[in-house]
XYZ file of C-alpha atoms in Angstrom:
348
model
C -9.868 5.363 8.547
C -6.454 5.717 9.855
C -4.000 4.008 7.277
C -3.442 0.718 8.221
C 0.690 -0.402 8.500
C 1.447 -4.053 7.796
C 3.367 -6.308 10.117
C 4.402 -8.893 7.512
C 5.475 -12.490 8.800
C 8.911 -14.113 8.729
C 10.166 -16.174 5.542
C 11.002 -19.637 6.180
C 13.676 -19.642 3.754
C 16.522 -17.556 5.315
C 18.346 -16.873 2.521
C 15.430 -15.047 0.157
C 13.999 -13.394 3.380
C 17.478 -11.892 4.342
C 17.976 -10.596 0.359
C 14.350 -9.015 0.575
C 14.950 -7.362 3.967
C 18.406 -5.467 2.993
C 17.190 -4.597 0.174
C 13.892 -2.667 1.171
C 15.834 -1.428 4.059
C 18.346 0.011 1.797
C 16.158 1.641 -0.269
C 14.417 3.493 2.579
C 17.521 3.948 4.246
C 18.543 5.414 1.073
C 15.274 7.724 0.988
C 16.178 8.799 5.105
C 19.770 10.093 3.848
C 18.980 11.840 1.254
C 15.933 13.766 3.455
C 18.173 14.188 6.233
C 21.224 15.819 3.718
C 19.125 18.022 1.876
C 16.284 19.068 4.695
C 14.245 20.888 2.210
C 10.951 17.953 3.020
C 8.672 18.775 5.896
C 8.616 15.943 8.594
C 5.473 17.067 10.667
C 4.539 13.672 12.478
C 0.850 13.322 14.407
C 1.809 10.108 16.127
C 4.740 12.370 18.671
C 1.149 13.332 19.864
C -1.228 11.315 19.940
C 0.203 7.618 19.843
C 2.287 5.232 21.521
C 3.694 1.613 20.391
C 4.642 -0.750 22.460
C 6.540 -3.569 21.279
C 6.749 -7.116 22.521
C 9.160 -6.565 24.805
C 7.906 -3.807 26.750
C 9.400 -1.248 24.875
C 7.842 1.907 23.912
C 7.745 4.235 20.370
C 5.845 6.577 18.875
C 5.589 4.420 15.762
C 4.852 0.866 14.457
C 8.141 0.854 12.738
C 9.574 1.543 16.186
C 11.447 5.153 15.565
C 12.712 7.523 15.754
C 14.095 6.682 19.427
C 13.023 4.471 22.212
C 10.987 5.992 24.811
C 10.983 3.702 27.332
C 9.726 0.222 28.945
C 6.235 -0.398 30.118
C 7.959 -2.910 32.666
C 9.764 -0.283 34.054
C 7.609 2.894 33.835
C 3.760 3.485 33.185
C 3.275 5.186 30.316
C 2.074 8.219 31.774
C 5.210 9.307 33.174
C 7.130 8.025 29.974
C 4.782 10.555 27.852
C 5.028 13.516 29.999
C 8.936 13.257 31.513
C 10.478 11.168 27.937
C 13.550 13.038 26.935
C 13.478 11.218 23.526
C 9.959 12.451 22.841
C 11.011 15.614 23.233
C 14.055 15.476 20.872
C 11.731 13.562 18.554
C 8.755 16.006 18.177
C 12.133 19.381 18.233
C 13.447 17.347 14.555
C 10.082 16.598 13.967
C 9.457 20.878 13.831
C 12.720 21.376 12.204
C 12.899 19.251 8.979
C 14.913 16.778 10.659
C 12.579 13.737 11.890
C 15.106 11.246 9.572
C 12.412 8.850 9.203
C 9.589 10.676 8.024
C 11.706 10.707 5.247
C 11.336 7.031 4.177
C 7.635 6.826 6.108
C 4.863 5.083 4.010
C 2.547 5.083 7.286
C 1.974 9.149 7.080
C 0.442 10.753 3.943
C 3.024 13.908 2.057
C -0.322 15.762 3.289
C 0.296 15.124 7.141
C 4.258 15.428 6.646
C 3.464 19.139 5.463
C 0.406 19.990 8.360
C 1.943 21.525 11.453
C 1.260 19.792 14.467
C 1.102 21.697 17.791
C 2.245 18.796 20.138
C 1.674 18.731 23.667
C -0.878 15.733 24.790
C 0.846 14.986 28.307
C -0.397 11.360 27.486
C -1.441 9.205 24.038
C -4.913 8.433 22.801
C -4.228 5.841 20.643
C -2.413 2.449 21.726
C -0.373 0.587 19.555
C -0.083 -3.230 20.747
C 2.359 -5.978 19.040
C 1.466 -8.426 22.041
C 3.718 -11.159 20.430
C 5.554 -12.231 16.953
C 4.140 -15.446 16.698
C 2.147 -16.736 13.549
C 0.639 -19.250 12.017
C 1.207 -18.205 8.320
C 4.932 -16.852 7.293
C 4.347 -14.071 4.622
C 7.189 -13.420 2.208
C 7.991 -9.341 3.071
C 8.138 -9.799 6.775
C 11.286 -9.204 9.150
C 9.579 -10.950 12.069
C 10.534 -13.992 14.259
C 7.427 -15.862 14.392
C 8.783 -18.490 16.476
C 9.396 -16.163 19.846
C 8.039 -16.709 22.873
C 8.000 -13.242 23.833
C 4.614 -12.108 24.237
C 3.343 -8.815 26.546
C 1.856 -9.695 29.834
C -1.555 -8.683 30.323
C -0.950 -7.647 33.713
C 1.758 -5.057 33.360
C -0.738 -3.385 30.621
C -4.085 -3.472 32.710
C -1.857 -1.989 35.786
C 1.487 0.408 33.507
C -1.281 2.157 31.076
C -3.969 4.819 32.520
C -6.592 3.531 29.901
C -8.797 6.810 31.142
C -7.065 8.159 28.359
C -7.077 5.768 25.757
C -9.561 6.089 23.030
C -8.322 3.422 20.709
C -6.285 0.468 20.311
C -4.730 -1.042 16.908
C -3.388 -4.972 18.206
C -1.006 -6.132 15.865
C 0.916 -9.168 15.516
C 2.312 -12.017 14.800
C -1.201 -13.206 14.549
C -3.320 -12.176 17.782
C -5.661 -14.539 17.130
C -3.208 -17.343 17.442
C -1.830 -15.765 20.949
C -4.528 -16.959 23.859
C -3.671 -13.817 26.368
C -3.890 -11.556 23.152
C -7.359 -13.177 22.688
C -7.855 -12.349 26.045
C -6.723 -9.123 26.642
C -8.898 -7.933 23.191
C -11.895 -9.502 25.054
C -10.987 -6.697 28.300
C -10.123 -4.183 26.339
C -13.273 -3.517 24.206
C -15.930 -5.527 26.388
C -14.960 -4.468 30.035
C -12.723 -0.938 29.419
C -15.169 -0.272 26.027
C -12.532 0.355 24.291
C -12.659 -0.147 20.578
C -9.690 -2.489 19.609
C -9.018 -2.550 15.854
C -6.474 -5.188 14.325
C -5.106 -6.277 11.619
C -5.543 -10.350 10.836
C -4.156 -12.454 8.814
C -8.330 -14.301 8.776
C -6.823 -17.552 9.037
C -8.349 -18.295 12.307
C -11.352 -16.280 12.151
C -14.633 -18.937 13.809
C -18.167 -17.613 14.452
C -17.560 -16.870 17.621
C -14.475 -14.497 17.552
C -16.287 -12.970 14.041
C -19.148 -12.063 16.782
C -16.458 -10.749 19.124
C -14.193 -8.649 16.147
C -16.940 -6.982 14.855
C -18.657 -5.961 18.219
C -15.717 -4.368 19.640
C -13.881 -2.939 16.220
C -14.058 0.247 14.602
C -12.234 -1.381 11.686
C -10.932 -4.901 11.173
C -7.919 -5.193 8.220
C -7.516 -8.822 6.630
C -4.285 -8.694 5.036
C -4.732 -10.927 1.706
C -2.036 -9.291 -0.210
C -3.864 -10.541 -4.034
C -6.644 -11.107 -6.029
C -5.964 -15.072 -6.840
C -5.370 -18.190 -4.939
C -2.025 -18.562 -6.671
C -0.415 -15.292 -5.917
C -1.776 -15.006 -2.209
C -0.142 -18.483 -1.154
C 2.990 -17.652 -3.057
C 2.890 -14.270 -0.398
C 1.231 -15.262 2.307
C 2.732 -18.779 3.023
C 0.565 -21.807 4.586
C -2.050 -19.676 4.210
C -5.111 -20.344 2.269
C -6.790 -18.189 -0.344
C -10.369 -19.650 -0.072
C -10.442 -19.943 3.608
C -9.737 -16.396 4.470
C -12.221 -15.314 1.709
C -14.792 -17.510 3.410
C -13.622 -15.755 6.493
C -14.355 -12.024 5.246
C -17.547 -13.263 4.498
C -18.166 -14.607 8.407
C -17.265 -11.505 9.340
C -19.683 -9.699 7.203
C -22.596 -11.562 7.732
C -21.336 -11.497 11.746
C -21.798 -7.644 10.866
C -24.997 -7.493 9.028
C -26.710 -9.961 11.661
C -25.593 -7.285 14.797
C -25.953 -4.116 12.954
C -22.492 -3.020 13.606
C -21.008 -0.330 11.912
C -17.204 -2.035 11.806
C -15.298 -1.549 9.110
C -14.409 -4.885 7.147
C -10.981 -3.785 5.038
C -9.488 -5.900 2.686
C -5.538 -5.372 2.907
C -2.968 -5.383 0.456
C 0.597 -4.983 0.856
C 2.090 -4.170 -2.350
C 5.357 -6.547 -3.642
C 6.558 -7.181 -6.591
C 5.240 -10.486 -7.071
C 1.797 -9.518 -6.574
C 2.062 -5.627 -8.599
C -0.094 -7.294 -11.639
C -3.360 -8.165 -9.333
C -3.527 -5.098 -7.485
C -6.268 -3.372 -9.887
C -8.050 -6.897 -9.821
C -7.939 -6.772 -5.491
C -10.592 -4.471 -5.714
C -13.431 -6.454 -7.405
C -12.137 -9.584 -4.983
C -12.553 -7.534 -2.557
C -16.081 -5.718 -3.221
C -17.464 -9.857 -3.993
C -16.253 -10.737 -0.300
C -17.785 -8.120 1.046
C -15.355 -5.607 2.413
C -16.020 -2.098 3.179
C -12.749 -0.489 2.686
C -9.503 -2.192 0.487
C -6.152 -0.589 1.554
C -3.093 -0.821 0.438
C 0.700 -0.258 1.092
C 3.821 -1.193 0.206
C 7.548 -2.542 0.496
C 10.772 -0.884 -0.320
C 11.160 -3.462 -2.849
C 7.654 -2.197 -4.837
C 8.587 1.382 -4.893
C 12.029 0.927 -5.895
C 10.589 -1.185 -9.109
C 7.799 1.006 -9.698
C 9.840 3.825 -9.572
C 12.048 2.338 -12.286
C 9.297 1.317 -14.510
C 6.864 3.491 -16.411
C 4.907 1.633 -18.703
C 4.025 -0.608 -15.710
C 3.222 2.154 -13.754
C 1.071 3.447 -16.045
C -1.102 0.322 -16.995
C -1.528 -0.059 -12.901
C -2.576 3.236 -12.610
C -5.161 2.989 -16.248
C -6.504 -0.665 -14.644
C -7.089 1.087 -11.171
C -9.124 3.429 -12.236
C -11.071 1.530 -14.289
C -11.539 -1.195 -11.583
C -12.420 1.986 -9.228
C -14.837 2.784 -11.876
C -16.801 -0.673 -12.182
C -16.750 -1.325 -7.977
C -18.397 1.285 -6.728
C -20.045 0.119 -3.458
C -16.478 -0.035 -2.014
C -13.862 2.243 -0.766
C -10.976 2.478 -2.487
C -8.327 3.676 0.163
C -5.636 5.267 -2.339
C -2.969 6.966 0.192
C -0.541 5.088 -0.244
C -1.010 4.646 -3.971
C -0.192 8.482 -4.743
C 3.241 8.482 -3.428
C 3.732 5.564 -5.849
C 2.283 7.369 -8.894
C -0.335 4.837 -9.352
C -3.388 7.342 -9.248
C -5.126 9.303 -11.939
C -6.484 12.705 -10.635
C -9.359 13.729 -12.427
């Protein structure tokens, strides 16, 4: 499975969200400058190949953080001739080559592995399709930068007509909350039951019925509930006007939705690491093997590394209770990517 990136939701208290934000920016930022100074890490980056983002707005990227550079507008250009004539794709995959691609530096999406493998680039179009059809939500989560109160949402009808989807094999739809967006509903529905296209997506499993369970897991190749915790109390502290027991109850629709068709979906149970939820990350993984999930992923914030980074013991006893938890779940994946940069796994 691809790693899975987290589009966290908008605080509703601006003064905490605003403190958060600068702070994990300036820690990456901090991460970019140092990279960029010294050039001595390798900033190989698959996605200048083989993926496209396209924001809200129209606006293309490579990436889901939406850098290096803009590429262009779907509203103005199909993506075709963005890919193959886009000046600041090809500046972006030339620093890429040369140990200058500032962002890889403070990346968390791409493993130190795929930083270091070489890419030969030249797809004259992208495979996979990055979609963040609109920022609105029904659930604010505390480490997200997002304005879930816009109205701007993609229209349907510049994709179906701007995007050769001959050449799409994929499509991640991210959010805001898709399932709370009706043309995002509807576009999923064309894009993996008319094009047969599988279209992946990460949820928030608030609004997850029997009926869209039946839909997700018939036209996903994996399907990422971002829980962000192991207990009720830290999950609704995160992931506000949410509820814990609901979206547990939810995983579970969408694994019996999966049993009962025989689909080979993967269910992933995703957790964004923060420092207010660091203690339960070792216990995610039974929570997450008892609901039913395939996979459990993780990431993280600026704010998690940074504190992890400064603390050793704590590091430590993560890293002792993971692999103990790792040992006593085994019918479920532990994805660990993102743990290693961290220091939070013990190689045998």
């Amino acid at each position: 499975m691809r790693a899975i990136a987290g589009i966290e939701n908008r605080s509703s208290r601006p003064r905490t969200m605003r403190s958060i934000i600068s702070t994990d920016r300036f820690h990456t930022a901090s991460r970019m400058l140092r990279g960029l100074i010294s050039g001595d890490s390798a900033t190989w980056c698959p996605m200048l190949n083989d993926s496209a983002f396209v924001a809200s707005n129209g606006d293309i990227f490579s990436c889901c953080h939406s850098l290096p550079f803009k590429l262009g507008n779907i509203y103005r250009s199909s993506l075709t001739e963005i890919w193959r004539d886009g000046a600041a794709l090809k500046l972006s995959r030339f620093l890429s080559a040369h140990h200058r691609l500032y962002c890889c530096y403070g990346c968390n999406l791409l493993s130190e592995e795929q930083k270091r493998t070489p890419v030969v680039f030249g797809n004259d179009h992208p495979r996979m399709l990055w979609l963040l059809f609109g920022e609105f939500c029904n659930i604010s989560c505390i480490m997200c930068e997002q304005n879930h109160r816009s109205k701007t949402i993609l229209d349907d009808a510049v994709l179906k007509r701007n995007i050769d989807w001959e050449h799409i094999e994929e499509v991640e739809f991210q959010g805001g909350e898709l399932l709370a967006i009706r043309s995002a509903r509807e576009f999923y529905r064309w894009v993996t039951a008319d094009r047969k296209i599988k279209g992946n997506l990460i949820t928030n499993g608030m609004l997850i019925n029997d009926e869209w369970a039946g839909y997700l897991v018939a036209g996903a190749r994996w399907i990422a509930v971002s829980v962000n915790a192991a207990s009720m109390e830290t999950h609704q502290k995160i992931n506000r006007n949410s509820n814990f027991e609901r979206v547990i109850d939810n995983i579970k629709r969408l694994v019996s939705a999966k049993r009962a068709s025989g689909s080979a979906v993967t269910i992933a149970y995703k957790f964004t690491i923060v420092p207010e939820n660091m203690r339960e990350i070792a216990d995610a993984i039974g929570t997450a093997e008892a609901a039913g999930c395939d996979a459990i992923v993780y990431g993280y914030s600026g704010r998690a590394a940074h504190a992890l980074r400064g603390d050793a013991p704590l590091r430590e006893t993560i890293r002792r209770d993971l692999a103990e938890a790792k040992r006593a779940h085994g019918t479920i994946l532990v994805d660990d990517t993102r743990l290693r940069p961290l220091g939070l796994v013990q190689d045998s």
